Coordinates of C-alpha atoms and ligand atoms in Angstrom, one line a residue:
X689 CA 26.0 136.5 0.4
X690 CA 27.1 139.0 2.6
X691 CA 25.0 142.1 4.8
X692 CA 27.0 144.3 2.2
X693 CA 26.1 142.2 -1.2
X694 CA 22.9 142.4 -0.2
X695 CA 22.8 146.0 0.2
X696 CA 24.4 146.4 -2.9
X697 CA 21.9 144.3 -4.7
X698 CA 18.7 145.9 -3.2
X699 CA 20.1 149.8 -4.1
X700 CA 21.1 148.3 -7.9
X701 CA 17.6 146.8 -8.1
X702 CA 15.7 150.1 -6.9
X703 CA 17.8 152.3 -9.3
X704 CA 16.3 150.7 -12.1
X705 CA 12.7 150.5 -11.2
X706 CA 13.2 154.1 -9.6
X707 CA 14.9 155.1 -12.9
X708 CA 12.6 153.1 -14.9
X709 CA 9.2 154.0 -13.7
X710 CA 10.7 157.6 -13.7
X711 CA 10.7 157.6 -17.5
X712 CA 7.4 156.1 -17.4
X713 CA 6.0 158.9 -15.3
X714 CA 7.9 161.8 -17.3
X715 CA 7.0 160.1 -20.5
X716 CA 10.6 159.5 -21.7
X717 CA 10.6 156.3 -21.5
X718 CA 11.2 154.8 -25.1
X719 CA 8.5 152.2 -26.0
X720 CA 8.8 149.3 -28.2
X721 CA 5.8 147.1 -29.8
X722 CA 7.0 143.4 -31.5
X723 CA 4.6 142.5 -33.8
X724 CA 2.7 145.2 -35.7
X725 CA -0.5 143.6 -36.5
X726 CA -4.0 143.7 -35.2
X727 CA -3.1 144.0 -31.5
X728 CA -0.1 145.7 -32.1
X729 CA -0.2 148.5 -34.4
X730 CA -3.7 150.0 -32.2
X731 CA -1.1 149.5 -29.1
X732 CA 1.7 151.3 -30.8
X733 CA -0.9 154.2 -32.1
X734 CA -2.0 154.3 -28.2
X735 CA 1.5 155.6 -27.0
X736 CA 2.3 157.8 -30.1
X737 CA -1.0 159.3 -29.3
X738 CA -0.1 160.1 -25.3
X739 CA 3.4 161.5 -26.5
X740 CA 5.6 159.0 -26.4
X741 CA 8.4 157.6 -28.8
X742 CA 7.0 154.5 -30.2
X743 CA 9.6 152.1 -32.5
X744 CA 7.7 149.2 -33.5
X745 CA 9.2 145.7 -35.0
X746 CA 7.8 144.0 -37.8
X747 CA 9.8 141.1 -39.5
X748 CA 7.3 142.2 -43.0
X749 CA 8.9 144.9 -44.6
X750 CA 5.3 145.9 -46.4
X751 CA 4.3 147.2 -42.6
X752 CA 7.5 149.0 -41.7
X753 CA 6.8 150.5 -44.9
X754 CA 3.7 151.6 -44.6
X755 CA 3.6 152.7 -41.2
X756 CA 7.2 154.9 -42.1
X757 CA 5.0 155.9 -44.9
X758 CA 2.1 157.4 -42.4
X759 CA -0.3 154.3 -43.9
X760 CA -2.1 152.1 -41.6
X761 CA -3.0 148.8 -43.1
X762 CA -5.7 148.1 -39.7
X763 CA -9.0 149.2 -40.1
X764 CA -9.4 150.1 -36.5
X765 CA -6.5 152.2 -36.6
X766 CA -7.3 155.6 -39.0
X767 CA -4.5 156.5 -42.0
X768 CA -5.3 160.0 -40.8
X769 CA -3.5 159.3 -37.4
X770 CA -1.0 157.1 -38.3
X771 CA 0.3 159.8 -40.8
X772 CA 0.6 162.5 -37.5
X773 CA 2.2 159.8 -35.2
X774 CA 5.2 159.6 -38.0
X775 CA 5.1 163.3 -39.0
X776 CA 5.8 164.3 -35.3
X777 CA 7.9 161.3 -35.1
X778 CA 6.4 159.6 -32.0
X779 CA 6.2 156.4 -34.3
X780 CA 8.3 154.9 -36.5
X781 CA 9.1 151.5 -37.9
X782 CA 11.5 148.8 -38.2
X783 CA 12.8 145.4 -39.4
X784 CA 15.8 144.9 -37.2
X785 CA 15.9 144.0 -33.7
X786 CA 19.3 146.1 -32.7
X787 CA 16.7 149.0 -32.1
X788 CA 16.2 147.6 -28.5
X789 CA 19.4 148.3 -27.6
X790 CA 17.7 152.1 -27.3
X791 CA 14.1 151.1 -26.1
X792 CA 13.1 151.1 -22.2
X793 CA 10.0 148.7 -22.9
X794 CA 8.7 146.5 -25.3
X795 CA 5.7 144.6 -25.7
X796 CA 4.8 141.1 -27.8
X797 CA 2.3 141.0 -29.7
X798 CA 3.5 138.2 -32.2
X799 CA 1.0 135.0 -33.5
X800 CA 0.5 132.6 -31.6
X801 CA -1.4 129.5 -33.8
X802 CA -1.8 125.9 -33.3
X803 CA 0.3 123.5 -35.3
X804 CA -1.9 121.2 -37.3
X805 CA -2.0 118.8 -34.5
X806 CA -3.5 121.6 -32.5
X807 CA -0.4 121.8 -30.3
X808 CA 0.9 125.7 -29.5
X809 CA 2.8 127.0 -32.3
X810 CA 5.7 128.9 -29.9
X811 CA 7.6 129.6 -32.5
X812 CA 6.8 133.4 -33.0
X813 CA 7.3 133.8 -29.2
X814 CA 10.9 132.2 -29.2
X815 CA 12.0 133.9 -31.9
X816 CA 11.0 137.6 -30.8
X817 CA 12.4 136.9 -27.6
X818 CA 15.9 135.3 -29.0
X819 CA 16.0 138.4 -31.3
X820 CA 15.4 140.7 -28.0
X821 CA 17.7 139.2 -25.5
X822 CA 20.5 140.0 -28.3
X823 CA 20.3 143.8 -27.7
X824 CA 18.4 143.2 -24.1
X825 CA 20.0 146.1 -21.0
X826 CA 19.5 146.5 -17.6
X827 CA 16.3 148.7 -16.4
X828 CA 13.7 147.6 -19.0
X829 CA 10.2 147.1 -19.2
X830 CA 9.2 143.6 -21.2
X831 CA 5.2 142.4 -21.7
X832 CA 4.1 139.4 -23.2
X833 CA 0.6 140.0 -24.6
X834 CA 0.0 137.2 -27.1
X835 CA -2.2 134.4 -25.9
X836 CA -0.9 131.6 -24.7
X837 CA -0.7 128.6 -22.4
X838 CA -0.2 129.6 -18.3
X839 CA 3.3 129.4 -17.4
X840 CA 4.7 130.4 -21.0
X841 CA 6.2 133.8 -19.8
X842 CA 7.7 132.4 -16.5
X843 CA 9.0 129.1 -18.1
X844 CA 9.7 130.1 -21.3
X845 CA 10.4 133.8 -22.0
X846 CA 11.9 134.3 -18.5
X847 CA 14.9 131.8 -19.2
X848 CA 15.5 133.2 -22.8
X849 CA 15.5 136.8 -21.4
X850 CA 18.0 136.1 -18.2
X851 CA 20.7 134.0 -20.8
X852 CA 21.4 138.1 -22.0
X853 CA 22.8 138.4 -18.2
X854 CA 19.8 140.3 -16.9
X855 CA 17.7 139.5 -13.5
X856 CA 13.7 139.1 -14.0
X857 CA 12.3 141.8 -10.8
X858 CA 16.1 143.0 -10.6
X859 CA 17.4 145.1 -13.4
X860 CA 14.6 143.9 -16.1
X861 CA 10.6 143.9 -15.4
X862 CA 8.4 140.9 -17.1
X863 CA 5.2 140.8 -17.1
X864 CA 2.0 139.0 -19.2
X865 CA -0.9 141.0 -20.1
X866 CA -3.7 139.5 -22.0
X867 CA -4.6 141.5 -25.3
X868 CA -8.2 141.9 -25.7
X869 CA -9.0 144.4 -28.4
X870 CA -12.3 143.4 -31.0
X871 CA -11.5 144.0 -34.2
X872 CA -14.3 146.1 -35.6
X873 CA -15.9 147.0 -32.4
X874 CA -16.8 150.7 -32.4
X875 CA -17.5 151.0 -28.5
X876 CA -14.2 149.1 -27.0
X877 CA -11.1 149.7 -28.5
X878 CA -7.3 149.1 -27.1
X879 CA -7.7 152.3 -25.0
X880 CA -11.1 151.9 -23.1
X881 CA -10.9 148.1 -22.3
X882 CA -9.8 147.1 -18.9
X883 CA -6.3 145.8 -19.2
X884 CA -5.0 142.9 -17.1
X885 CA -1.4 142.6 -16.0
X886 CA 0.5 139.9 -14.2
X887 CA 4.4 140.3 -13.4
X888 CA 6.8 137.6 -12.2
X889 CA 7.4 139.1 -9.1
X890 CA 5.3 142.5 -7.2
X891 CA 7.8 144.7 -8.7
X892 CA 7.1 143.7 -12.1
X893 CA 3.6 144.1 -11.6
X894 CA 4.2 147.4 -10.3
X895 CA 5.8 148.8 -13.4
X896 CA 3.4 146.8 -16.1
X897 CA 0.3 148.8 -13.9
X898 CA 2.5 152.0 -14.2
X899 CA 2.7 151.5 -17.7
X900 CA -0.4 150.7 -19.0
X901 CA -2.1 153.2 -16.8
X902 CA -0.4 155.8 -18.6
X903 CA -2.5 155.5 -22.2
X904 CA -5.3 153.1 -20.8
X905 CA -8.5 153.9 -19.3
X906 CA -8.4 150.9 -16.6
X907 CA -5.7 148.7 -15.4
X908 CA -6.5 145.6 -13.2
X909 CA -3.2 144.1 -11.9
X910 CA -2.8 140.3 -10.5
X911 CA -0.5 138.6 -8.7
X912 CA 1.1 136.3 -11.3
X913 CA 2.0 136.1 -15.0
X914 CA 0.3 132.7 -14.8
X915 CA -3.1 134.0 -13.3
X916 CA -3.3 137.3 -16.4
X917 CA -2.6 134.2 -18.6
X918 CA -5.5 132.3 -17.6
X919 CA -7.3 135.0 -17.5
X920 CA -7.2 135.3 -21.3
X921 CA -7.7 131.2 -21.8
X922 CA -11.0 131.3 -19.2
X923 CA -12.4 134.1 -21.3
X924 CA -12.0 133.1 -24.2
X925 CA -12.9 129.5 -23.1
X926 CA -16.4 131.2 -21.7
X927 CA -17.2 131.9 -25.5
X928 CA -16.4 128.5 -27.2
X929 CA -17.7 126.1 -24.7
X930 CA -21.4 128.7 -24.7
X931 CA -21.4 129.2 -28.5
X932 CA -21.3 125.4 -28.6
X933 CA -23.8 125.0 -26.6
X934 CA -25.7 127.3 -29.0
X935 CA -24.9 125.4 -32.1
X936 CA -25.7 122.4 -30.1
X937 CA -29.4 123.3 -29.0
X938 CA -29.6 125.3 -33.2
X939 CA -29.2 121.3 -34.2
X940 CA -31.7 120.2 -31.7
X941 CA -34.5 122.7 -33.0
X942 CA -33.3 122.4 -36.7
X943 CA -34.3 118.5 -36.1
X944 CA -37.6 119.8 -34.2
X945 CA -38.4 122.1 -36.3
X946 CA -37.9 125.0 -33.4
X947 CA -36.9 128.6 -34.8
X948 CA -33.5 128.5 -32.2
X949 CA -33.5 132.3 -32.8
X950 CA -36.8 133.0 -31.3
X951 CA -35.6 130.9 -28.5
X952 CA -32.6 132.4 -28.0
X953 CA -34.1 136.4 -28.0
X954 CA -36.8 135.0 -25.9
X955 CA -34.5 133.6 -23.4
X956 CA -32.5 136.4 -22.8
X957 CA -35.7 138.4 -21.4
X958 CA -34.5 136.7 -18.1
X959 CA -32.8 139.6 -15.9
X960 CA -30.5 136.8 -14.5
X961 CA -28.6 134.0 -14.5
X962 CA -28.9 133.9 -18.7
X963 CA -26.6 135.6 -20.9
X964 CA -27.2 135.0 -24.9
X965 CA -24.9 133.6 -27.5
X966 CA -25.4 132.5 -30.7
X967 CA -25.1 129.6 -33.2
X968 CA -23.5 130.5 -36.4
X969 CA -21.5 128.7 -39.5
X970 CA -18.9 127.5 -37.2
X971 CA -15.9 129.5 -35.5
X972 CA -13.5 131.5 -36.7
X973 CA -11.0 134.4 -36.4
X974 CA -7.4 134.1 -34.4
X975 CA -8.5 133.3 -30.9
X976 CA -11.9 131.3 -29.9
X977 CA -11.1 128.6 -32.0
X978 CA -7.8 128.4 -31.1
X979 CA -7.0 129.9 -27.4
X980 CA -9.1 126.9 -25.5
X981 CA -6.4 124.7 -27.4
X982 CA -3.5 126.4 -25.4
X983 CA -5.7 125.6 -21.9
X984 CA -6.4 121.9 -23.1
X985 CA -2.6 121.1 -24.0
X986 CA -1.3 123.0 -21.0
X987 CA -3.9 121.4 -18.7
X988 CA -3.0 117.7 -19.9
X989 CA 0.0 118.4 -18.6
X990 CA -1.1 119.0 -15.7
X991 CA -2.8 115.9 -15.6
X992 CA -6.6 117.1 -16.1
X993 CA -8.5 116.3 -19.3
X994 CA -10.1 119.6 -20.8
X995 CA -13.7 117.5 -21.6
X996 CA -15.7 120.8 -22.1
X997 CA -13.5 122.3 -24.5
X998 CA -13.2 119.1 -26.9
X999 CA -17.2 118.4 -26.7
X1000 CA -17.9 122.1 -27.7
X1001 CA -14.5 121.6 -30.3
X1002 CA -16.6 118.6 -31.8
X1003 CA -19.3 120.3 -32.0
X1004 CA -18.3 123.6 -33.2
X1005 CA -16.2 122.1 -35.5
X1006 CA -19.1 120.1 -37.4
X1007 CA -21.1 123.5 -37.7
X1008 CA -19.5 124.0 -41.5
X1009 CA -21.0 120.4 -42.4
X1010 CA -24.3 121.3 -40.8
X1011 CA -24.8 124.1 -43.5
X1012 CA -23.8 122.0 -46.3
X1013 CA -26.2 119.5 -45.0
X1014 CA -28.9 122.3 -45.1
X1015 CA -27.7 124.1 -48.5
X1016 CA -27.7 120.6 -50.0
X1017 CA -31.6 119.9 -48.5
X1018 CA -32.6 123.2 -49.5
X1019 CA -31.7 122.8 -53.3
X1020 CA -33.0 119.2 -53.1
X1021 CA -36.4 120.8 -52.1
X1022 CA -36.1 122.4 -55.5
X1023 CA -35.1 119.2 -57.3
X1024 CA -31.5 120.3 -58.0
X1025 CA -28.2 118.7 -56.3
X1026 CA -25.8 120.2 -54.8
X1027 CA -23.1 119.0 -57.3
X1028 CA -23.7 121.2 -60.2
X1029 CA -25.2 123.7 -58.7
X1030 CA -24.2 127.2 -58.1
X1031 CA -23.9 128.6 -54.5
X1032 CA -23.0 132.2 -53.9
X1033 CA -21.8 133.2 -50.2
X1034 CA -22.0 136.3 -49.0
X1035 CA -19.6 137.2 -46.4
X1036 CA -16.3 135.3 -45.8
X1037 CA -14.5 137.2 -43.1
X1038 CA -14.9 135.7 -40.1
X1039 CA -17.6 137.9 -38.4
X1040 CA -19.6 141.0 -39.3
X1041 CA -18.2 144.5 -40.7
X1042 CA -14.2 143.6 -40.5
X1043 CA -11.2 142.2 -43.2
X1044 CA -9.7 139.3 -41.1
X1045 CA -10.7 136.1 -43.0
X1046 CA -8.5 133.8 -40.5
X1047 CA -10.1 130.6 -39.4
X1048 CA -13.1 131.8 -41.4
X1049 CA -16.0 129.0 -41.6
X1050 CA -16.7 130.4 -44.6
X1051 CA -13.0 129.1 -46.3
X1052 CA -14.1 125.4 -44.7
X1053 CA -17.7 125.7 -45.8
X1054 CA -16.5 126.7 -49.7
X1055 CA -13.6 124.2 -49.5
X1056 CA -16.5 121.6 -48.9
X1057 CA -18.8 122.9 -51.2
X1058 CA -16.1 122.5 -54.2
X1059 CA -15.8 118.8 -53.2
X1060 CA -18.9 118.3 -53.7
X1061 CA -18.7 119.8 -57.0
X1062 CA -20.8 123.0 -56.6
X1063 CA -20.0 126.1 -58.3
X1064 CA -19.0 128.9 -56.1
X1065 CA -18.6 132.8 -56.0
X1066 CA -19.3 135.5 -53.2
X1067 CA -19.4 139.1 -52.1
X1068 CA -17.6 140.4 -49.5
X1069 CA -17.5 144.4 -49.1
X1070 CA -14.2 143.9 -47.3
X1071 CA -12.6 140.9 -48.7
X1072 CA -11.9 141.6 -52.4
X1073 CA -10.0 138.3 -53.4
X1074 CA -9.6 134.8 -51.8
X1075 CA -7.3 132.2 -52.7
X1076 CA -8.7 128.9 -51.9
X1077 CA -8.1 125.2 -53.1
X1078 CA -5.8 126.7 -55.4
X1079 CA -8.1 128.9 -56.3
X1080 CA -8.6 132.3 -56.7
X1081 CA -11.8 134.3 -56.6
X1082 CA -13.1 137.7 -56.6
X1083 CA -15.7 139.2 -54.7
X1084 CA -18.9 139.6 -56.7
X1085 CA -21.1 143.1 -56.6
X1086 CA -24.1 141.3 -56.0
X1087 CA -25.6 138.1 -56.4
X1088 CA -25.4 136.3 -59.6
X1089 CA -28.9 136.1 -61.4
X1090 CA -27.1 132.3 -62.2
X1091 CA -26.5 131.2 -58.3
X1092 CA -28.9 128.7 -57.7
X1093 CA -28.1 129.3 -53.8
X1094 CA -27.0 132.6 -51.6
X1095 CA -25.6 131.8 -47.9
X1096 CA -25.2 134.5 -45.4
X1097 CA -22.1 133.3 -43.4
X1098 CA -21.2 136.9 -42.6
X1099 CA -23.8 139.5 -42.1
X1100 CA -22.1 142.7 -43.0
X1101 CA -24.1 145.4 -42.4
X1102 CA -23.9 146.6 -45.9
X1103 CA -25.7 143.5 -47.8
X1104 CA -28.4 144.8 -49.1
X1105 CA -30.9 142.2 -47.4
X1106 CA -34.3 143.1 -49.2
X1107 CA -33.0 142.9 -52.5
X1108 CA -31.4 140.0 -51.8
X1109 CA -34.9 138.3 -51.1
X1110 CA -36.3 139.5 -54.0
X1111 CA -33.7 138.8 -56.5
X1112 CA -32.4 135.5 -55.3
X1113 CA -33.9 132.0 -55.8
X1114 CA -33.2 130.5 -52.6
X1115 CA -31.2 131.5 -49.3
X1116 CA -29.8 129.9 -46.5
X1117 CA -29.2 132.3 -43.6
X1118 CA -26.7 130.9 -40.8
X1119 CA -26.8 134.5 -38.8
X1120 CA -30.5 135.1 -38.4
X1121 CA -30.2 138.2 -41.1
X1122 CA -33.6 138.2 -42.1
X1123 CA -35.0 137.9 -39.1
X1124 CA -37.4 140.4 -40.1
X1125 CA -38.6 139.2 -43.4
X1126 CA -40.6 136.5 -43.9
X1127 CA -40.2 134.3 -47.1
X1128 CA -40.2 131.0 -48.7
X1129 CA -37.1 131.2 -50.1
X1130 CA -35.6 131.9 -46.7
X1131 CA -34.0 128.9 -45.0
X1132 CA -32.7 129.6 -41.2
X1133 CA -29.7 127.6 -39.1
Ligands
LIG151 N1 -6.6 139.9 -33.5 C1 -7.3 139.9 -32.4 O1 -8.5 140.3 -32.4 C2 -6.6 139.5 -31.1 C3 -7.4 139.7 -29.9 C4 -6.8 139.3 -28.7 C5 -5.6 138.7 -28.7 N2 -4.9 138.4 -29.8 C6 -3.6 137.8 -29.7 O2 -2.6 138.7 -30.0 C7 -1.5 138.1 -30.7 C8 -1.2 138.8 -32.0 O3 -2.4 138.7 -32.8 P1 -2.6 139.7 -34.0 O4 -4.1 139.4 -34.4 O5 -2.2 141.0 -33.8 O6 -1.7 139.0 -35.1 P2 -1.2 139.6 -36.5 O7 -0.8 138.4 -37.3 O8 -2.2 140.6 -37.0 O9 0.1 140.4 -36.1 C9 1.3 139.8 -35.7 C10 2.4 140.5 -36.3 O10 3.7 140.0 -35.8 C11 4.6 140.0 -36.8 N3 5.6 139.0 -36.4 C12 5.6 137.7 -36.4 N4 6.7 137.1 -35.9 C13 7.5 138.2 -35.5 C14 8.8 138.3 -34.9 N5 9.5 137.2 -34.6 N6 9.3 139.5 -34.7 C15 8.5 140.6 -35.1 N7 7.3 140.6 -35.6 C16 6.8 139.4 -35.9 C17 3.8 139.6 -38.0 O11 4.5 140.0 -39.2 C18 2.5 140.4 -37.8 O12 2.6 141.7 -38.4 C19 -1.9 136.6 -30.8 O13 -1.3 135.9 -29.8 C20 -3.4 136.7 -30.8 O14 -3.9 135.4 -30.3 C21 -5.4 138.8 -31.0

């Protein structure tokens, strides 16, 4: 390449990040969100909110829908707001993917599960990104925020992006940005937690930083797609591998007849070095039991076994069976089996005061309960029907007088706990509940 060719190429790459970050800065820039669920929809809100035009893309027509309707369908994210986003028409929704042809950024937020062999399920990613590069143009902004495995935006989104003609750090800007918004939290939300972002080269970087900081509290950029990637999977990782150490030391005291909460809340007095987690039913929800998976495939590749995170997947994974084990001793105590009986749960989403039932312990723990040939109902304040086995149930007010058993898998803050001791024949608490009450009928993890 020639002095002048050079030239050439350096003032057509400036243009577009000058022209680019521009629109950022001025708040014309148009912004696209892929995926409209949990991570995406508070995203999409997030921009509305600071003023600017917001298209998102849904392949479920029941959330373009709603959302052209002014209904959210996210609990974190108010009806109330959603409606003024669409009336001022700073958001608005679609199916079809030829909108990008008028966006200046876009971010991912699409699923990213394990096939049953526990293998990364890219599908979601390809496809958006196919569907993008179709109506892709020089000078635009393009994030990857679902979890995934290190290397997934550079080797695999990068290549589908550049077929549509344009250059990554040239005329289009890619970066990865871990999503880490908590579903029912009501101190961090999408706006106030620090936001990673990684581009493929320092001018990527540049513009993701640029963008985010425009709606988010605090931005903390990296070098690399690859290290924001990790960043995610080490998190993430962090929780597993401690919350099966948790349910490993809850089956050591079960068997020693230590209370593991009164342990565990005595242990975290220490000012240092010890940070609490605790046991529970098993894991669920879309990324702790999942995201390690994406390290441990990625990394035996790389030719390094992932040991922690299959020890603390064996042993979270046999936390369901462990309840049976003690809902089954329990009723035993009181002379009845198991098969037969009736067992009411209360709670089946997968953690306190929110909808999402995904990779609930609570579907494996009633799945296993019905082999055994128990009868089984629940309450869930959120959760009004379940389909499970085939079958489909409905939440219960209250506890049966009939239920022979109540587990807590899910301590919602609205159970009513003390009637619930008084009204119930027996109860297995796997979330330390009733800490506070004292009873016979009271059995703890
Ligand atoms: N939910 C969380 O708490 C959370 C937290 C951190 C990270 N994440 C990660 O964020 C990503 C998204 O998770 P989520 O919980 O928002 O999922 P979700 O299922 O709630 O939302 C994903 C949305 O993407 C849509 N979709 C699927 N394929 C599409 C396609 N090709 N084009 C357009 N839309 C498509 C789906 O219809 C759905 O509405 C995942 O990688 C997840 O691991 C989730």
């Amino acid at each position: 390449m020639d002095s002048i060719a050079v030239a050439s190429e350096e003032t057509k790459r400036s243009a577009h990040f000058e022209q680019l970050t521009n629109k950022i800065k001025n708040k014309t820039a148009r912004v696209g969100v892929v995926g409209l669920g949990y991570v995406g929809l508070p995203l999409a809100v997030e921009y509305a909110n600071e003023g600017y035009s917001v298209t998102g893309i849904d392949l479920q027509a029941s959330k373009v829908d709603q959302i052209n309707k002014g209904i959210s369908y996210i609990q974190d994210v108010p009806t109330s707001v959603v409606e003024r986003v669409v009336a001022a028409k700073k958001l608005r929704a679609a199916a079809d993917f030829s909108v990008v042809a008028e966006l200046d950024t876009i971010n991912i937020c699409v699923p990213t599960p394990l096939r049953k062999t526990k293998d990364p399920d890219m599908s979601y990613i390809v496809s958006a990104c196919e569907e993008i590069a179709k109506y892709i143009h020089p000078g635009m902004l393009v994030i990857l925020e679902s979890t995934t495995y290190p290397g997934t935006t550079d080797e695999l989104v990068r290549p589908i992006l550049e077929k549509a003609g344009v250059v990554v750090g040239e005329d289009l800007f890619l970066c990865f940005s871990p999503e880490r918004v908590d579903p029912g939290n009501p101190k961090f939300n999408t706006k106030n937690i620090p936001k990673v972002v990684g581009g493929t080269t320092p001018a990527c970087t540049e513009v993701g930083k640029l963008f985010y900081s425009q709606a988010l509290q605090n931005v903390i950029p990296v070098t690399s797609t690859q290290v924001a990637e990790m960043v995610k999977l080490l998190e993430n990782t962090f929780r597993m591998i401690n919350i099966g150490l948790a349910n490993e030391i809850a089956i050591m005291c079960s068997r020693m007849g230590i209370n593991v909460w009164e342990v565990i809340e005595a242990a975290a007095t220490k000012p240092f070095g010890f940070m609490p987690f605790y046991p529970g039913p098993g894991l669920g929800g879309h990324c702790i039991p999942i995201d390690p998976f994406y390290l441990s495939w990625k990394s035996k590749q790389a030719g390094v076994e992932a040991r922690f995170i299959e020890l603390a997947g064996h042993i979270n994974g046999q936390m369901p069976h462990f309840v049976i084990d003690k809902i089954q001793n329990a009723l035993n105590d009181q002379t009845k089996p198991l098969r037969g009986s009736h067992v009411h749960i209360l709670g089946v989403a997968y953690k306190r005061d929110i909808d999402d039932v995904r990779e609930s312990p609570a579907l494996d723990i009633i799945h296993l309960l019905n082999q055994r040939g128990a009868k089984v109902t629940y309450s869930d304040p959120f959760v009004p029907t379940l389909s499970i086995d085939g079958i489909q149930l409905e939440a219960q007010d209250g506890v049966p007088a009939t239920a022979d058993c109540a587990v807590i898998i899910t301590d919602h803050v609205a159970f009513d706990y003390k009637s619930l001791v008084r009204d119930a024949a027996l109860i297995v608490d796997t979330r330390n509940a009733l800490k506070n009450i004292q009873s016979d009928k009271i059995v703890r993890l």
